[in-house]
Coordinates of C-alpha atoms (C1' of nucleotides) in Angstrom, one line a residue:
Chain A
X117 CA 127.3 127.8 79.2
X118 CA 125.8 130.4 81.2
X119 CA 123.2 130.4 78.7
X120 CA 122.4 127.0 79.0
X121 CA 121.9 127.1 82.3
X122 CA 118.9 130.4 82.3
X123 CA 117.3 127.6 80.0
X124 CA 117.7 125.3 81.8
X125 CA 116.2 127.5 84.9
X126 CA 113.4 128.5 82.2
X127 CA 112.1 124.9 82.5
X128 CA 111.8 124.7 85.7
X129 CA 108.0 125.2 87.2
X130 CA 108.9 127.1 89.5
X131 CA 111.0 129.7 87.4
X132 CA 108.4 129.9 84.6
X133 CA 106.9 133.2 83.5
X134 CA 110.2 135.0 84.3
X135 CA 111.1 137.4 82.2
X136 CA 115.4 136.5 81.8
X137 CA 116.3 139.5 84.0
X138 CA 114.1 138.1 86.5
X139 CA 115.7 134.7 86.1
X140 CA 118.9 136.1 86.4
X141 CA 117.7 138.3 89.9
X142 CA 116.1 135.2 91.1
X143 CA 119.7 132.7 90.4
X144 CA 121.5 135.6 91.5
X145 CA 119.8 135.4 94.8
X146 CA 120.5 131.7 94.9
X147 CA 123.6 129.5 95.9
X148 CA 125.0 126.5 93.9
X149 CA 125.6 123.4 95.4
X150 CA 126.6 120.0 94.4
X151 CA 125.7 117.0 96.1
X152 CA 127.5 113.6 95.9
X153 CA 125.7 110.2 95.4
X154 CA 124.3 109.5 98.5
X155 CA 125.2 112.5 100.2
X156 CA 122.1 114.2 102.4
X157 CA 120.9 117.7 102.0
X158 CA 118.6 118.0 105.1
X159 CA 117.2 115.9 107.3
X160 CA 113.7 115.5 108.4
X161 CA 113.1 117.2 111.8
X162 CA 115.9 119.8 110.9
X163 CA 114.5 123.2 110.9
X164 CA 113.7 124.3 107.1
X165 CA 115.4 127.2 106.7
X166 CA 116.1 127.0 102.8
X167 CA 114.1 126.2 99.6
X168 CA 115.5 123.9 96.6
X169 CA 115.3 123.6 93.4
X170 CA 117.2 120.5 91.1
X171 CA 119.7 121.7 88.8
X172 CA 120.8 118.2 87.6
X173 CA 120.6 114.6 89.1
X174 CA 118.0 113.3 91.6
X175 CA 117.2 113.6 94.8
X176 CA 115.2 110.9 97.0
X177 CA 113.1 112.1 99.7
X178 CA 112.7 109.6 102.5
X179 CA 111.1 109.2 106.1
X180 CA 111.8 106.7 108.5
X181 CA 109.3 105.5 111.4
X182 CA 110.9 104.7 114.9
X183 CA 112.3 101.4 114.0
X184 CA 114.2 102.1 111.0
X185 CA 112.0 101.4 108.6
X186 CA 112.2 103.6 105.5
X187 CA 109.5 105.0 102.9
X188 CA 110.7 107.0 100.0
X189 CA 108.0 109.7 100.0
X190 CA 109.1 111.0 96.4
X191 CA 111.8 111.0 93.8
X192 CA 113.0 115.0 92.2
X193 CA 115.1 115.6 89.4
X194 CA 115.9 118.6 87.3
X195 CA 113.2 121.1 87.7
X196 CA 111.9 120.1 90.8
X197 CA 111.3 121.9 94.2
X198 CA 112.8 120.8 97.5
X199 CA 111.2 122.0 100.2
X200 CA 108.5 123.8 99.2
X201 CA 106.4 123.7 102.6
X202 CA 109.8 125.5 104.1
X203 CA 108.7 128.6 101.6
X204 CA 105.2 129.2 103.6
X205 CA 105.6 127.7 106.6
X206 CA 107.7 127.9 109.5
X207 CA 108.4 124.6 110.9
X208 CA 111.0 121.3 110.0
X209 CA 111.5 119.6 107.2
X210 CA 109.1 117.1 106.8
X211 CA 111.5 114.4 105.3
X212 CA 115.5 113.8 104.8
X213 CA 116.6 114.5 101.6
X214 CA 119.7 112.7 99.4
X215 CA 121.1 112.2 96.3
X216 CA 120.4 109.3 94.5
X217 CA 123.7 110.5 92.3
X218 CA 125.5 113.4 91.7
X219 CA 122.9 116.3 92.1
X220 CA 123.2 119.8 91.6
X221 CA 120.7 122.0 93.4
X222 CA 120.1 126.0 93.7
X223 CA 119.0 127.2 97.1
X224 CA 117.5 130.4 98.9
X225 CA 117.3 130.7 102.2
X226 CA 114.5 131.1 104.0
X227 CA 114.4 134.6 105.0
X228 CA 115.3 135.7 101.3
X229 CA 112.2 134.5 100.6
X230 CA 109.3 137.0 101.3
X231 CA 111.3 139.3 99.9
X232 CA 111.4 137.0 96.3
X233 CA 107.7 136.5 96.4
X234 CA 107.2 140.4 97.1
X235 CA 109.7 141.1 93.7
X236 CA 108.4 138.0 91.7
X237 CA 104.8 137.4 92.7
X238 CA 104.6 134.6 90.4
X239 CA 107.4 132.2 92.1
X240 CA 105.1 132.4 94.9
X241 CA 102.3 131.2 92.5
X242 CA 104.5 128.3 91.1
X243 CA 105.4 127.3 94.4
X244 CA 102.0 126.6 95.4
X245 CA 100.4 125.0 92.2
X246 CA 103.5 122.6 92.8
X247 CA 102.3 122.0 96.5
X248 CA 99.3 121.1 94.8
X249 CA 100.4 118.9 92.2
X250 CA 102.0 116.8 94.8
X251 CA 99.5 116.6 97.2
X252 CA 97.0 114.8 94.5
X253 CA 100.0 112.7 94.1
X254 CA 100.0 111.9 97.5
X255 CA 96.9 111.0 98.0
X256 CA 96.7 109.4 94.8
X257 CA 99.6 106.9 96.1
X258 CA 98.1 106.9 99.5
X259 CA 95.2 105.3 97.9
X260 CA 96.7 103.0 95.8
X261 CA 98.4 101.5 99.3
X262 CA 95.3 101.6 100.8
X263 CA 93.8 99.0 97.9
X264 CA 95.7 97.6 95.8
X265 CA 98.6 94.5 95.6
X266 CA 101.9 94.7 95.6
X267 CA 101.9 93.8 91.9
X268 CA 99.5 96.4 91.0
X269 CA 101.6 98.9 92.8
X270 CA 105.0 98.3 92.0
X271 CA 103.2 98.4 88.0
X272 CA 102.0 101.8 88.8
X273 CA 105.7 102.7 90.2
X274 CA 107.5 101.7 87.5
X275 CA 105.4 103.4 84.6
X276 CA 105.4 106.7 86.5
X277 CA 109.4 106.5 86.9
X278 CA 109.1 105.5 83.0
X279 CA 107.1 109.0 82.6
X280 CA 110.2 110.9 84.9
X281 CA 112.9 109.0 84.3
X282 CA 112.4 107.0 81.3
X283 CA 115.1 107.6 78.5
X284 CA 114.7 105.7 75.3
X285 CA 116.7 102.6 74.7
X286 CA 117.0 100.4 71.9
X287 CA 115.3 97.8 73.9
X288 CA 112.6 99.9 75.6
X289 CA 112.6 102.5 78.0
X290 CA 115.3 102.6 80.8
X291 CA 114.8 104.1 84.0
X292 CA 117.4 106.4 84.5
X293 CA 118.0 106.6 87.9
X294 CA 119.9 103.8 90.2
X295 CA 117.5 102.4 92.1
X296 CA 117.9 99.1 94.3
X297 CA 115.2 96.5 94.7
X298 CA 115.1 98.0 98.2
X299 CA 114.4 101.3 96.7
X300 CA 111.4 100.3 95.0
X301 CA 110.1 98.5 98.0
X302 CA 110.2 101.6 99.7
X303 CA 108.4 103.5 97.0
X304 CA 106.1 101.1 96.9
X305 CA 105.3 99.9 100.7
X306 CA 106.7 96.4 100.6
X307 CA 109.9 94.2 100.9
X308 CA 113.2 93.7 98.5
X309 CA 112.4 90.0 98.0
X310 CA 108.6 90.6 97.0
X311 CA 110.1 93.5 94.5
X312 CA 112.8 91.3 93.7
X313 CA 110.3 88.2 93.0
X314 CA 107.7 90.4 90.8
X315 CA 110.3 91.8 88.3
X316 CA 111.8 88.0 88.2
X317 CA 108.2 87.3 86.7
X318 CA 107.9 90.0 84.9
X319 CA 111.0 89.4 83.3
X320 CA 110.1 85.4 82.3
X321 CA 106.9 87.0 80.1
X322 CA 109.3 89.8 78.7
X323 CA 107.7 93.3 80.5
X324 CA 110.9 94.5 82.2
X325 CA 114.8 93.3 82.0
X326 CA 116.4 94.2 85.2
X327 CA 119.4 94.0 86.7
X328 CA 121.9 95.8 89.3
X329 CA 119.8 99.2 90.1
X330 CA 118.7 98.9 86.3
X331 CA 115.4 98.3 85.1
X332 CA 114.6 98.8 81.7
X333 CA 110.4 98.2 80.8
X334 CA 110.1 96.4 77.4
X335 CA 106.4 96.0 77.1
X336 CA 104.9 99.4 78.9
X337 CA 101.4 98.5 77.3
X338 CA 101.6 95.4 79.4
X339 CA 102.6 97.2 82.6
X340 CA 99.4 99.4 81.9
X341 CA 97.0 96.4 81.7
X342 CA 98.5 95.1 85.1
X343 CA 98.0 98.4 86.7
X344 CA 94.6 99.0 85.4
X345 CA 93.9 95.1 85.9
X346 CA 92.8 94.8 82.4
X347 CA 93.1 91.1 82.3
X348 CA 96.1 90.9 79.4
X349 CA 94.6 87.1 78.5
X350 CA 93.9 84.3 80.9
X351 CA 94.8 86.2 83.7
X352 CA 93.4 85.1 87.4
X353 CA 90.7 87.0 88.3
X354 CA 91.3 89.5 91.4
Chain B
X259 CA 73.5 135.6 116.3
X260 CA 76.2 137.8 113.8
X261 CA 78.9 138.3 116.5
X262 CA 78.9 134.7 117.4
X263 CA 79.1 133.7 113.8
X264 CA 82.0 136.2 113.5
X265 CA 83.6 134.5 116.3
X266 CA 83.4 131.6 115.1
X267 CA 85.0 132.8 111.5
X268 CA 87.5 134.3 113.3
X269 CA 89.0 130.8 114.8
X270 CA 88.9 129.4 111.4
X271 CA 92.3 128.9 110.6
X272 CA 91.7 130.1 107.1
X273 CA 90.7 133.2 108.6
X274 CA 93.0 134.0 111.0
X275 CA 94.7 137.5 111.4
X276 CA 91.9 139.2 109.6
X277 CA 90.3 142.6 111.2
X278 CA 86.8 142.0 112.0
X279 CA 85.8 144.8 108.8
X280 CA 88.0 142.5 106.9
X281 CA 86.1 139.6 108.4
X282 CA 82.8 140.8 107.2
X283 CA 84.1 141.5 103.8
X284 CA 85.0 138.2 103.0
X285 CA 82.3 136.3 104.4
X286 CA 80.0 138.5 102.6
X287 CA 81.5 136.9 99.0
X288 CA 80.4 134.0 100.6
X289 CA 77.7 132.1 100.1
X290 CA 76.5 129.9 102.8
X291 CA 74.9 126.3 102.3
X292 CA 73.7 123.3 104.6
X293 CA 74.1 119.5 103.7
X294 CA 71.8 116.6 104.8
X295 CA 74.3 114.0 106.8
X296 CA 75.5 111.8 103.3
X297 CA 74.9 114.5 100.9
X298 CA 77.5 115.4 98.8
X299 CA 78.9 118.6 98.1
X300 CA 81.1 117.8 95.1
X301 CA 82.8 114.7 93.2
X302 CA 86.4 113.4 92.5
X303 CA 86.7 114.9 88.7
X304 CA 84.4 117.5 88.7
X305 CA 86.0 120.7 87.5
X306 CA 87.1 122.9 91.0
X307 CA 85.2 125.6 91.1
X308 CA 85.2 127.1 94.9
X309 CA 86.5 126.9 98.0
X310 CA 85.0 125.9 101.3
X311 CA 85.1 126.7 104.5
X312 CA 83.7 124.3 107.4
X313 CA 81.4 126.0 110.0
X314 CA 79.3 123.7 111.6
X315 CA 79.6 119.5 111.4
X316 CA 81.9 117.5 109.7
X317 CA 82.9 116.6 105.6
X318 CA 84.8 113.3 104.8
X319 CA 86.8 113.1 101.7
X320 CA 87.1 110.4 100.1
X321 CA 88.3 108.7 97.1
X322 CA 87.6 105.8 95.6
X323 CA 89.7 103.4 92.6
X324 CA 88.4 101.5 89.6
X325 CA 86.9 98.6 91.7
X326 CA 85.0 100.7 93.9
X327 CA 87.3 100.4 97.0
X328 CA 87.2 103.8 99.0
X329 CA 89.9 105.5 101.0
X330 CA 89.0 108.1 103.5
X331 CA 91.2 110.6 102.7
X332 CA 90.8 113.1 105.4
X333 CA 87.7 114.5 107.6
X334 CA 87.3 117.9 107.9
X335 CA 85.4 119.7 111.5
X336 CA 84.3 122.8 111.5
X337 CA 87.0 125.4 110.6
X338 CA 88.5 123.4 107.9
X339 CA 88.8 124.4 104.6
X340 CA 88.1 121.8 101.9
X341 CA 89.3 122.0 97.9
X342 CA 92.0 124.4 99.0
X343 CA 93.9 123.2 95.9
X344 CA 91.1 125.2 94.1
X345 CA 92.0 128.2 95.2
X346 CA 95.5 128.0 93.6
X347 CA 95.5 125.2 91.1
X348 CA 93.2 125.6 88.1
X349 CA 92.4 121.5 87.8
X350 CA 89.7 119.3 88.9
X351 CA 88.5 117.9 92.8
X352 CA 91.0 115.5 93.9
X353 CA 88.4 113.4 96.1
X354 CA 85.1 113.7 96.8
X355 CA 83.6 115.5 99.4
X356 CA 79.9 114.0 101.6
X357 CA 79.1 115.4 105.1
X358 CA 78.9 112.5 107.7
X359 CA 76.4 114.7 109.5
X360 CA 74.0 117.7 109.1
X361 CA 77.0 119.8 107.9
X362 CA 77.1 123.7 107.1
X363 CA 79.5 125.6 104.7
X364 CA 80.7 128.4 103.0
X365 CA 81.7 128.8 99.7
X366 CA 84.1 130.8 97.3
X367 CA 83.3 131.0 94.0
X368 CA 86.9 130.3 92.2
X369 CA 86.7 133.1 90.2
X370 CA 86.4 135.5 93.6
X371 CA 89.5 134.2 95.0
X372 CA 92.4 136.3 92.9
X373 CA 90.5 139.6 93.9
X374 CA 90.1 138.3 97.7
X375 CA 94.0 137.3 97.8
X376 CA 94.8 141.1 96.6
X377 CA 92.7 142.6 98.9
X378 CA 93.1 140.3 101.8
X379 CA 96.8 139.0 101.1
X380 CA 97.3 136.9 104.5
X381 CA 94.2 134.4 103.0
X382 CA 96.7 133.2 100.7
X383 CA 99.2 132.7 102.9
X384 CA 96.7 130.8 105.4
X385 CA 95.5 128.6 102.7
X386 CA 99.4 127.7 101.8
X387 CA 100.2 127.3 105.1
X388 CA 97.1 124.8 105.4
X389 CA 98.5 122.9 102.6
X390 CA 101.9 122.9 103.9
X391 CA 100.2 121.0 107.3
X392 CA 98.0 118.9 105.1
X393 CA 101.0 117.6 103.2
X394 CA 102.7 116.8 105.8
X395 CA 99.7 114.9 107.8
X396 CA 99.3 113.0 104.6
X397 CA 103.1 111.8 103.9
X398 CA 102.8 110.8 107.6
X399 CA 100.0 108.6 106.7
X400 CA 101.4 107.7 103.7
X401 CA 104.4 106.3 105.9
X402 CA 102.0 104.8 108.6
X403 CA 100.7 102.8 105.7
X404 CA 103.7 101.4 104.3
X405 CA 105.4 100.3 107.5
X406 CA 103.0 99.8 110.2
X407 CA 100.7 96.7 111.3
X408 CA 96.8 97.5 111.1
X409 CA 96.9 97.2 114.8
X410 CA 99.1 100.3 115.3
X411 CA 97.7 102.1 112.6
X412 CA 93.9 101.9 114.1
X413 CA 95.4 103.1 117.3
X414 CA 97.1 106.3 115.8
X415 CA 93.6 107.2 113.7
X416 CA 91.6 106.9 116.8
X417 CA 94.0 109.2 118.7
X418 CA 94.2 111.7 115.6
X419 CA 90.3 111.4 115.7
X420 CA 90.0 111.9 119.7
X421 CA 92.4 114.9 119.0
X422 CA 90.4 116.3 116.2
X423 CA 86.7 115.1 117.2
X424 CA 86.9 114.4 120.9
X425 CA 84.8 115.3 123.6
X426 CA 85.1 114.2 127.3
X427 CA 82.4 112.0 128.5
X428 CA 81.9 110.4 131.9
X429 CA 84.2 107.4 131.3
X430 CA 86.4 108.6 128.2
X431 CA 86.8 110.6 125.5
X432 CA 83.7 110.1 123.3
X433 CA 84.7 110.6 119.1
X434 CA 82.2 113.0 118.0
X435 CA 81.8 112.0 114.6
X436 CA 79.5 108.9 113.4
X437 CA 81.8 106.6 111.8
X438 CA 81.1 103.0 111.0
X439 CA 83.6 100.5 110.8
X440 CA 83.9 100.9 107.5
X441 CA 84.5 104.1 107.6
X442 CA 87.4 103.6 110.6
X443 CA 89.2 100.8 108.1
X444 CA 88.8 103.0 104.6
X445 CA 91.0 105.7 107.1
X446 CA 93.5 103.2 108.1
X447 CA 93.4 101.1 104.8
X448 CA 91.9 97.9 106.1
X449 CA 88.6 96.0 106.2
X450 CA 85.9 96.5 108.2
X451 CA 86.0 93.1 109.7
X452 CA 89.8 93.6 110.9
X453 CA 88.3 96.9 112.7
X454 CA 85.7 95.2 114.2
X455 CA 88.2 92.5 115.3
X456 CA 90.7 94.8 117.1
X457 CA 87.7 97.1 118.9
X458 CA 86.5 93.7 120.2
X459 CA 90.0 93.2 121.6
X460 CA 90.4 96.4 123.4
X461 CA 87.1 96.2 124.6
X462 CA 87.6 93.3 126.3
X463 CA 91.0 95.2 127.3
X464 CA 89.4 98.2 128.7
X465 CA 91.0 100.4 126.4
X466 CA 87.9 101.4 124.2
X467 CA 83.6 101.2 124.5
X468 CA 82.4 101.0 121.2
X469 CA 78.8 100.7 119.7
X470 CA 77.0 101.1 116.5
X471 CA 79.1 104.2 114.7
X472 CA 80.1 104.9 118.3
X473 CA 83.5 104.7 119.6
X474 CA 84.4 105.8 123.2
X475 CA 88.7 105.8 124.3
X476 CA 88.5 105.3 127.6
X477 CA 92.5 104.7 127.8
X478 CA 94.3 106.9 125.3
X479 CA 97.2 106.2 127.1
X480 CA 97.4 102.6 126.2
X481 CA 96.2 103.5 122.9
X482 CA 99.5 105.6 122.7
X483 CA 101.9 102.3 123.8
X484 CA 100.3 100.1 121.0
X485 CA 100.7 103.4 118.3
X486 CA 104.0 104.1 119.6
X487 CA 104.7 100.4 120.3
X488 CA 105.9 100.9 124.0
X489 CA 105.2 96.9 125.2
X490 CA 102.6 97.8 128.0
X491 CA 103.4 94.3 129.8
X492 CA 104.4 90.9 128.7
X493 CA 103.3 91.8 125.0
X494 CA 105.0 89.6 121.9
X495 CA 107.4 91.3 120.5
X496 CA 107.1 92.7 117.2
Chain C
dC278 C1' 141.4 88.1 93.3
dG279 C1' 139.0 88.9 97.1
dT280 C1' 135.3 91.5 99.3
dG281 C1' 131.0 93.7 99.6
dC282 C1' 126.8 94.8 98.0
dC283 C1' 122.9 93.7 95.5
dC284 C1' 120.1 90.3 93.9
dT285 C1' 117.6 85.7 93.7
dT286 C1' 115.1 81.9 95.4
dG287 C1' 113.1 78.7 98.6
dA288 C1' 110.5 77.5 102.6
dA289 C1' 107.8 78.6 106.6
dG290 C1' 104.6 81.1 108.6
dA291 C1' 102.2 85.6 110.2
dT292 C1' 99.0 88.7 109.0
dC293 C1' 95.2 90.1 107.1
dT294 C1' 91.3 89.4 103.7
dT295 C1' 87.4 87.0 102.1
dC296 C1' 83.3 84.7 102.6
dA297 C1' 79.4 83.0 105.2
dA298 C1' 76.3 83.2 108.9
dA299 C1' 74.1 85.2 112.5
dC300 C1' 73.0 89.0 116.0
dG301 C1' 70.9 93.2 117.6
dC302 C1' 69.4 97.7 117.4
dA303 C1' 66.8 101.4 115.1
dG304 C1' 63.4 102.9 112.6
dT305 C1' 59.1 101.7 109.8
dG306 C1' 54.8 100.3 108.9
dG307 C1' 51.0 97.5 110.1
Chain D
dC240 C1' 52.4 97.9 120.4
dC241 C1' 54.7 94.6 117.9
dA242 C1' 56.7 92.4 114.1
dC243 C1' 59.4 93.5 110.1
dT244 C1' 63.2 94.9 107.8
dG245 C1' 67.7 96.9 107.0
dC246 C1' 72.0 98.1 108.4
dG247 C1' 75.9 97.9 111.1
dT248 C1' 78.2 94.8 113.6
dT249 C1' 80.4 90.4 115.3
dT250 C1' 82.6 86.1 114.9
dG251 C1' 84.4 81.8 112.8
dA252 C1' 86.9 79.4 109.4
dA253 C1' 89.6 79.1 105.3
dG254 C1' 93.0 80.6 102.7
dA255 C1' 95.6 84.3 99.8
dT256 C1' 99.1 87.4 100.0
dC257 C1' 103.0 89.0 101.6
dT258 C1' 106.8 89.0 105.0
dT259 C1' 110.6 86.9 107.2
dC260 C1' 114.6 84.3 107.5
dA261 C1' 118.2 81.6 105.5
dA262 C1' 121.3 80.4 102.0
dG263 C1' 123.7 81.2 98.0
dG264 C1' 125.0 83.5 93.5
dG265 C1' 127.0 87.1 90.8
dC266 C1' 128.7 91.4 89.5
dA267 C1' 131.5 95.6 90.4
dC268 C1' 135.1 97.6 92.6
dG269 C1' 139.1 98.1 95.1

DNA sequence: CGTGCCCTTGAAGATCTTCAAACGCAGTGG
DNA sequence: CCACTGCGTTTGAAGATCTTCAAGGGCACG
């Protein structure tokens, strides 16, 4: 058991490179905590005085404008870093995190920090080529808001959830995560109805079958061409 | 001549905390370069291979998608750095980078930057801590995007620009940076025509003066109430 | 077996884009 | 000096896309 778990840390970007005495220093340094669905770890504006890391489950990162509207900014599961703008700079967390379902997640406080980077150079490494993995992401999705339909998007959201979420079913690929049709408006920048109407058509021509917080993709190849607006056959021109 | 150019090192962000010997070490890897206004310094793709630092005028990154639609990504003044995912991140430019003006830089060759982070160890932590605020402007775009009215998010780029590029003029606060309307709507993630419709409107409000690639706030107060959505007086509600 | 949440679908309409046409200023070349 | 040309801008009109609101269905869970 305990062995499964340093592999389990092994995988992680953050943890790789560590020798397994490092690992272990690093864990020990760390404290466990599991998360119920739903249940929030931080919320944005709260001071960031920890850093995160997914054991198991997922975590949704959301922000919310003055009235209440929500955006998901980005979905974590195991392996992934929480908080990794609280490791270098001093300020608030940017979003408010919760679990999507039950999540397990390792944490180290703030000030424990320096002191880790000093021991373990590398995490310090790790941490920022993760930074910078998601900020192409970003703008890569801020772009994609900026241009492109709802259909195109919602395409793009679905295949990249396929790529971190996607588990093998005999029908396709499920996504493996429970997310409403509200959910992936908000991932998406639109409404539950428009999501709600798009997968409806989808699933007439046989791309997707969805139902309550499921969605499994039957034709990813098809999702592709709609992303990349190769015209699949007699499709309207843009 | 050399002290001023010191000085002006020495506010860069990027730069901050280091000892004017230290100063002088570093800009001395550097080597300097000047860009025509439009010229481009290097392209989404293209392997990263330095790191720059703003001095004098002003870079826009953008990016573009298969159709050819562009997205302003960010604009970056003097003091800025640009690529700073380079400097960690062993990958490709995420956007492209053009000066909107007679723009001067320094560069970093990639392979200097290990040896200047263990001589000078605070650059790395400016540079994280740049990408930490980066991050964070761009999820609050990203957020802008997905919930907000073009209206509202015209209003909050011209405040983030009078902030960034302002400089007080007789009746207002003149934006220092040429930027056509097409330039204004690839930040905010319209057209060019919607821009030109809402300038027209606060003109005729008072709130702005705006000319060819010109754009003068003489209210950033009311600017405010329509970014922040405060109903300055008998305005339809949302 | 009810109750609540999530989802679907329709209809109406707001917002924004698209396209077309024309203006005006800046710089160029005659 | 002036006309020419090009680019950035303005404005109108038409219409696509997406949101909003309302109503109802269905599945899961207590």
């Amino acid at each position: 058991m305990r062995e499964a778990r340093l592999a389990l840390l092994a995988g992680a970007p953050f943890l790789h490179g560590l020798s397994p005495e490092e690992l272990r220093a690093v864990a020990g340094l760390a404290t466990e905590r599991t998360l119920r669905a739903r249940q929030v770890l931080f919320r944005e504006g709260d001071e960031a005085d920890a850093l995160f890391l997914v054991l198991g489950g997922r975590m949704k990162l959301t922000q919310s404008d003055s009235d209440g509207r929500e955006v998901i900014v980005r979905i974590v599961g195991p392996g992934g870093l929480l908080a990794a703008v609280s490791a270098f700079a001093n300020t608030t967390f940017p979003a408010t995190a919760q679990a999507v379902e039950s999540t397990t997640v390792l944490s180290w406080p703030r000030e424990a920090l320096p002191e880790l980077f000093r021991r373990v150079p590398v995490l310090a490494l790790n941490a920022m080529e993760t930074l910078s993995e998601r900020m192409r992401e970003m703008q890569e999705r801020f772009r994609e808001l900026a241009t492109e339909r709802v259909t195109r998007r919602i395409a793009r959201a679905l295949l990249r959830l396929v790529r971190e979420a996607g588990r093998r079913v005999e029908d396709g690929v499920l996504i493996d995560v429970a997310l409403s049709r509200r959910d992936l408006a908000e991932l998406t920048g639109t409404t539950l109805f428009t999501v709600s109407r798009v997968l409806s058509e989808w699933e007439a021509e046989g791309i997707v079958k969805s139902s309550r917080q499921r969605v499994v993709v039957r034709s990813p190849h098809a999702l592709v061409a709609i992303a990349e607006d190769l015209p699949p056959i007699g499709s309207t021109r843009r």
